[in-house]
Amino acid sequence: MRRTEPKSLTPQELKKALIVAGFEVYRTYGEEVVLADRVRDNLILDSGVRVRSGSQLEIRLIMGLRRSQYPVDDEPTLFNRVRQLAAPLLSEGFLELNTTVSPVSDPADASHTLDTFYEVVFAKKIASLEESGLRLALKVAKMAESRH
């Protein structure tokens, strides 16, 4: 029996498939469809969970913490706190892609930093949306903060 490769989905096709699968979409950025986190009936936010379209689907999750939550922790400790929150993802095959330190500037004075986010990006390649780990990613995302 000949094995066929999965069809490559465009971002619009992926968006439609996610909606049919019961997910709420926040927006599309290039090849990524960003899933929504419904905070209240009239308020949705970026969940930090994305699905990348293309020949190989990929779930990406951006998790982070604000320095003001743990003011005495150093940078490695802050990143390790995020990794601890992501432990359920790691046991399901997600891998850490990178870390980022992102200052949050005061909108009234860009030279003044209000806070700093310490973010870790996790990803997992998936064959299909069924049993993909998206629901787990959305659940784990709620344990940290997304600034996106």
Backbone as CSV, one residue per row, in Angstrom:
resi,resn,N_x,N_y,N_z,CA_x,CA_y,CA_z,C_x,C_y,C_z
1,MET,0.837,-1.171,0.000,0.000,0.000,0.000,0.886,1.240,0.000
2,ARG,0.619,2.150,-0.875,1.414,3.361,-1.022,0.954,4.416,-0.022
3,ARG,1.901,4.984,0.675,1.584,6.024,1.655,1.540,7.376,0.964
4,THR,0.492,8.144,1.238,0.388,9.474,0.649,0.734,10.519,1.692
5,GLU,1.354,11.570,1.241,1.708,12.671,2.132,0.460,13.496,2.437
6,PRO,0.357,14.049,3.655,-0.805,14.882,3.961,-0.810,16.126,3.080
7,LYS,-1.997,16.578,2.743,-2.160,17.771,1.913,-1.705,18.998,2.695
8,SER,-0.975,19.849,2.027,-0.553,21.102,2.631,-1.747,22.041,2.711
9,LEU,-1.987,22.625,3.887,-3.110,23.542,4.081,-2.636,24.984,3.982
10,THR,-3.424,25.807,3.319,-3.158,27.238,3.339,-3.619,27.774,4.695
11,PRO,-3.185,28.968,5.079,-3.667,29.526,6.347,-5.197,29.645,6.411
12,GLN,-5.843,30.010,5.314,-7.305,30.130,5.313,-7.975,28.770,5.465
13,GLU,-7.433,27.729,4.819,-7.980,26.373,4.967,-7.794,25.885,6.398
14,LEU,-6.630,26.176,6.967,-6.356,25.787,8.347,-7.303,26.496,9.306
15,LYS,-7.528,27.773,9.079,-8.455,28.548,9.923,-9.844,27.918,9.910
16,LYS,-10.336,27.569,8.730,-11.647,26.938,8.613,-11.675,25.589,9.323
17,ALA,-10.612,24.795,9.173,-10.546,23.477,9.814,-10.530,23.612,11.332
18,LEU,-9.840,24.614,11.849,-9.807,24.845,13.300,-11.182,25.234,13.821
19,ILE,-11.885,26.062,13.097,-13.232,26.479,13.511,-14.170,25.273,13.511
20,VAL,-14.093,24.447,12.475,-14.917,23.233,12.401,-14.598,22.295,13.565
21,ALA,-13.320,22.253,13.978,-12.900,21.389,15.085,-13.285,21.959,16.448
22,GLY,-13.907,23.165,16.464,-14.394,23.725,17.724,-13.480,24.739,18.379
23,PHE,-12.470,25.214,17.679,-11.562,26.210,18.237,-11.990,27.599,17.791
24,GLU,-11.679,28.580,18.621,-11.982,29.958,18.278,-10.698,30.625,17.791
25,VAL,-10.779,31.286,16.661,-9.604,31.905,16.051,-9.547,33.384,16.427
26,TYR,-8.359,33.822,16.823,-8.149,35.229,17.167,-7.791,36.028,15.914
27,ARG,-6.783,35.556,15.164,-6.389,36.179,13.905,-5.375,35.303,13.194
28,THR,-5.015,35.712,11.975,-4.017,35.003,11.188,-2.847,35.949,10.935
29,TYR,-1.632,35.459,11.211,-0.398,36.191,10.922,0.398,35.354,9.934
30,GLY,0.458,35.758,8.700,1.234,35.003,7.717,0.788,33.556,7.655
31,GLU,1.668,32.642,8.008,1.389,31.203,7.979,0.803,30.677,9.289
32,GLU,0.639,31.554,10.279,0.159,31.124,11.590,-1.285,31.551,11.831
33,VAL,-2.069,30.619,12.370,-3.417,30.924,12.824,-3.342,30.970,14.349
34,VAL,-3.693,32.106,14.920,-3.603,32.325,16.359,-4.952,31.990,16.978
35,LEU,-4.941,31.112,17.978,-6.176,30.739,18.659,-6.511,31.760,19.732
36,ALA,-7.798,31.887,20.004,-8.287,32.883,20.949,-8.483,32.280,22.336
37,ASP,-8.384,33.143,23.315,-8.737,32.826,24.695,-9.914,33.733,25.031
38,ARG,-11.088,33.147,25.229,-12.268,33.950,25.536,-12.285,34.199,27.042
39,VAL,-12.005,35.439,27.409,-11.955,35.828,28.814,-13.357,36.056,29.356
40,ARG,-14.173,36.748,28.581,-15.584,36.979,28.898,-16.360,36.850,27.603
41,ASP,-17.673,36.882,27.700,-18.497,36.765,26.495,-18.141,37.795,25.434
42,ASN,-17.797,38.987,25.876,-17.524,40.055,24.920,-16.038,40.393,24.781
43,LEU,-15.155,39.550,25.296,-13.721,39.836,25.237,-12.933,38.583,24.890
44,ILE,-12.222,38.643,23.769,-11.315,37.559,23.430,-9.907,38.126,23.323
45,LEU,-8.930,37.301,23.692,-7.531,37.690,23.657,-6.721,36.625,22.923
46,ASP,-5.521,36.997,22.541,-4.571,36.060,21.967,-4.188,35.063,23.054
47,SER,-4.345,33.775,22.784,-4.059,32.749,23.780,-2.578,32.432,23.896
48,GLY,-1.779,32.834,22.907,-0.382,32.438,22.873,-0.179,31.145,22.098
49,VAL,-1.278,30.497,21.681,-1.217,29.232,20.936,-1.441,29.528,19.460
50,ARG,-0.537,29.004,18.641,-0.619,29.192,17.200,-0.498,27.855,16.502
51,VAL,-1.094,27.769,15.323,-0.917,26.589,14.473,-0.355,27.101,13.159
52,ARG,0.802,26.569,12.783,1.455,26.981,11.534,1.006,26.060,10.412
53,SER,0.593,26.667,9.297,0.169,25.886,8.141,1.380,25.500,7.309
54,GLY,1.119,24.730,6.272,2.188,24.297,5.377,2.149,22.797,5.197
55,SER,3.228,22.236,4.679,3.259,20.796,4.423,3.268,19.992,5.723
56,GLN,3.782,20.575,6.793,3.780,19.941,8.112,3.174,20.925,9.100
57,LEU,2.032,20.571,9.672,1.412,21.443,10.670,2.270,21.483,11.926
58,GLU,2.241,22.616,12.600,3.012,22.752,13.831,2.234,23.605,14.817
59,ILE,2.176,23.147,16.065,1.606,23.934,17.152,2.758,24.699,17.791
60,ARG,2.554,25.973,18.017,3.528,26.789,18.749,2.816,27.449,19.918
61,LEU,3.502,27.492,21.031,2.949,28.108,22.232,3.994,29.044,22.814
62,ILE,3.603,30.294,23.008,4.476,31.286,23.632,3.984,31.481,25.060
63,MET,4.836,31.139,26.017,4.484,31.292,27.431,5.471,32.245,28.079
64,GLY,4.998,33.024,29.021,5.901,33.952,29.676,5.436,34.380,31.044
65,LEU,6.367,35.017,31.727,6.096,35.600,33.042,6.639,37.026,33.064
66,ARG,6.010,37.854,33.859,6.487,39.221,34.039,7.482,39.254,35.200
67,ARG,8.543,40.018,35.035,9.528,40.167,36.107,8.865,40.682,37.380
68,SER,7.871,41.544,37.269,7.230,42.121,38.456,6.528,41.062,39.305
69,GLN,6.214,39.899,38.723,5.621,38.819,39.511,6.645,38.180,40.440
70,TYR,7.904,38.169,40.025,8.990,37.547,40.785,10.195,38.486,40.775
71,PRO,10.110,39.617,41.464,11.129,40.658,41.339,12.533,40.269,41.818
72,VAL,12.650,39.274,42.678,13.984,38.916,43.167,14.639,37.799,42.355
73,ASP,13.898,37.177,41.432,14.450,36.074,40.631,15.355,36.600,39.533
74,ASP,16.427,35.854,39.264,17.284,36.212,38.143,16.719,35.617,36.853
75,GLU,17.316,35.975,35.735,16.802,35.559,34.423,16.690,34.036,34.270
76,PRO,17.731,33.253,34.603,17.585,31.795,34.460,16.445,31.221,35.310
77,THR,16.243,31.765,36.487,15.166,31.291,37.361,13.801,31.606,36.756
78,LEU,13.659,32.786,36.177,12.389,33.147,35.544,12.077,32.216,34.372
79,PHE,13.073,31.944,33.530,12.854,31.015,32.415,12.520,29.615,32.930
80,ASN,13.162,29.195,34.004,12.863,27.866,34.569,11.447,27.806,35.139
81,ARG,10.956,28.910,35.674,9.560,28.942,36.150,8.598,28.682,34.980
82,VAL,8.877,29.295,33.832,8.034,29.076,32.649,8.127,27.609,32.218
83,ARG,9.339,27.060,32.206,9.515,25.657,31.816,8.760,24.714,32.752
84,GLN,8.729,25.031,34.030,7.976,24.203,34.982,6.484,24.235,34.663
85,LEU,5.968,25.404,34.304,4.563,25.506,33.917,4.267,24.700,32.651
86,ALA,5.274,24.576,31.792,5.102,23.877,30.518,5.373,22.382,30.609
87,ALA,5.664,21.863,31.782,6.002,20.447,31.930,4.993,19.501,31.266
88,PRO,3.674,19.746,31.366,2.735,18.843,30.684,2.931,18.814,29.160
89,LEU,3.360,19.924,28.587,3.623,19.964,27.143,4.840,19.130,26.789
90,LEU,5.884,19.282,27.578,7.126,18.571,27.292,6.939,17.062,27.335
91,SER,6.071,16.597,28.230,5.816,15.155,28.316,4.958,14.660,27.154
92,GLU,4.357,15.591,26.389,3.541,15.233,25.220,4.260,15.496,23.895
93,GLY,5.575,15.684,23.952,6.341,15.814,22.719,6.642,17.217,22.252
94,PHE,6.246,18.239,22.999,6.610,19.602,22.639,8.080,19.824,22.952
95,LEU,8.732,20.622,22.145,10.139,20.959,22.344,10.288,22.457,22.544
96,GLU,11.288,22.847,23.303,11.577,24.262,23.483,12.330,24.765,22.263
97,LEU,11.825,25.867,21.666,12.492,26.443,20.492,13.453,27.562,20.858
98,ASN,12.975,28.499,21.695,13.840,29.612,22.066,13.284,30.359,23.264
99,THR,14.095,31.289,23.754,13.686,32.166,24.851,13.862,33.607,24.383
100,THR,13.066,34.488,24.975,13.114,35.901,24.614,12.883,36.750,25.853
101,VAL,13.611,37.841,25.944,13.385,38.842,26.978,12.808,40.058,26.264
102,SER,11.596,40.448,26.649,10.890,41.539,25.962,10.486,42.633,26.937
103,PRO,11.124,43.790,26.850,10.719,44.895,27.715,9.357,45.451,27.291
104,VAL,8.611,45.925,28.257,7.317,46.560,28.011,7.508,48.041,28.296
105,SER,7.471,48.831,27.238,7.704,50.272,27.378,6.427,50.997,27.769
106,ASP,6.613,52.103,28.468,5.507,52.979,28.827,4.997,53.641,27.551
107,PRO,3.695,53.524,27.240,3.195,54.133,26.009,3.338,55.654,25.980
108,ALA,3.399,56.281,27.145,3.551,57.734,27.208,5.009,58.177,27.154
109,ASP,5.933,57.239,27.469,7.365,57.572,27.481,8.144,56.304,27.135
110,ALA,8.472,56.148,25.862,9.140,54.933,25.381,10.500,54.683,26.033
111,SER,11.087,55.696,26.645,12.382,55.499,27.303,12.225,54.850,28.682
112,HIS,10.984,54.723,29.150,10.702,54.153,30.469,10.130,52.736,30.306
113,THR,10.743,51.763,30.972,10.277,50.376,30.919,9.358,50.101,32.102
114,LEU,8.144,49.643,31.793,7.160,49.340,32.837,7.398,47.960,33.454
115,ASP,7.769,47.012,32.630,7.971,45.639,33.077,8.777,44.910,32.009
116,THR,9.105,43.649,32.276,9.831,42.832,31.306,9.223,41.445,31.287
117,PHE,8.941,40.941,30.083,8.434,39.581,29.917,9.597,38.637,29.633
118,TYR,9.556,37.477,30.268,10.504,36.393,30.019,9.701,35.277,29.382
119,GLU,9.934,35.063,28.080,9.101,34.153,27.297,9.890,32.953,26.792
120,VAL,9.186,31.838,26.707,9.737,30.613,26.136,8.747,30.141,25.073
121,VAL,9.279,29.764,23.909,8.455,29.259,22.817,8.628,27.741,22.744
122,PHE,7.481,27.045,22.723,7.460,25.587,22.603,6.752,25.220,21.308
123,ALA,7.127,24.091,20.706,6.499,23.682,19.445,6.422,22.167,19.346
124,LYS,5.462,21.734,18.530,5.290,20.306,18.257,4.756,20.157,16.834
125,LYS,5.411,19.341,16.026,4.925,19.022,14.686,3.779,18.022,14.837
126,ILE,2.732,18.215,14.025,1.573,17.327,14.098,1.171,16.886,12.694
127,ALA,0.575,15.705,12.620,0.130,15.177,11.327,-1.264,15.690,10.975
128,SER,-2.093,15.929,11.998,-3.456,16.395,11.757,-3.959,17.120,13.001
129,LEU,-5.099,17.746,12.873,-5.674,18.471,14.004,-6.322,17.547,15.023
130,GLU,-6.660,16.332,14.626,-7.268,15.374,15.555,-6.218,14.916,16.560
131,GLU,-6.560,14.986,17.833,-5.661,14.540,18.906,-4.280,15.173,18.781
132,SER,-4.237,16.436,18.465,-2.974,17.102,18.174,-2.261,17.691,19.384
133,GLY,-2.947,17.853,20.468,-2.357,18.515,21.623,-2.777,19.974,21.727
134,LEU,-3.656,20.424,20.839,-4.096,21.823,20.884,-4.857,22.150,22.160
135,ARG,-5.725,21.270,22.584,-6.495,21.542,23.815,-5.566,21.601,25.030
136,LEU,-4.569,20.708,25.065,-3.589,20.743,26.149,-2.812,22.058,26.100
137,ALA,-2.393,22.486,24.919,-1.643,23.732,24.787,-2.469,24.914,25.289
138,LEU,-3.748,24.946,24.944,-4.621,26.031,25.415,-4.765,26.006,26.933
139,LYS,-4.859,24.815,27.498,-4.988,24.680,28.955,-3.701,25.136,29.655
140,VAL,-2.563,24.704,29.147,-1.280,25.066,29.749,-1.013,26.564,29.576
141,ALA,-1.427,27.126,28.449,-1.208,28.552,28.192,-1.838,29.428,29.267
142,LYS,-2.913,28.974,29.864,-3.597,29.759,30.899,-2.793,29.842,32.199
143,MET,-1.781,28.985,32.345,-0.972,28.998,33.554,0.106,30.076,33.536
144,ALA,0.371,30.623,32.365,1.363,31.686,32.237,0.674,32.875,31.583
145,GLU,1.457,33.876,31.256,0.894,35.060,30.629,1.349,35.154,29.194
146,SER,0.487,35.643,28.367,0.872,35.977,27.001,0.768,37.480,26.873
147,ARG,1.734,38.083,26.272,1.651,39.526,26.061,1.258,39.808,24.633
148,HIS,0.904,38.787,23.869,0.595,38.930,22.439,-0.876,39.106,22.225
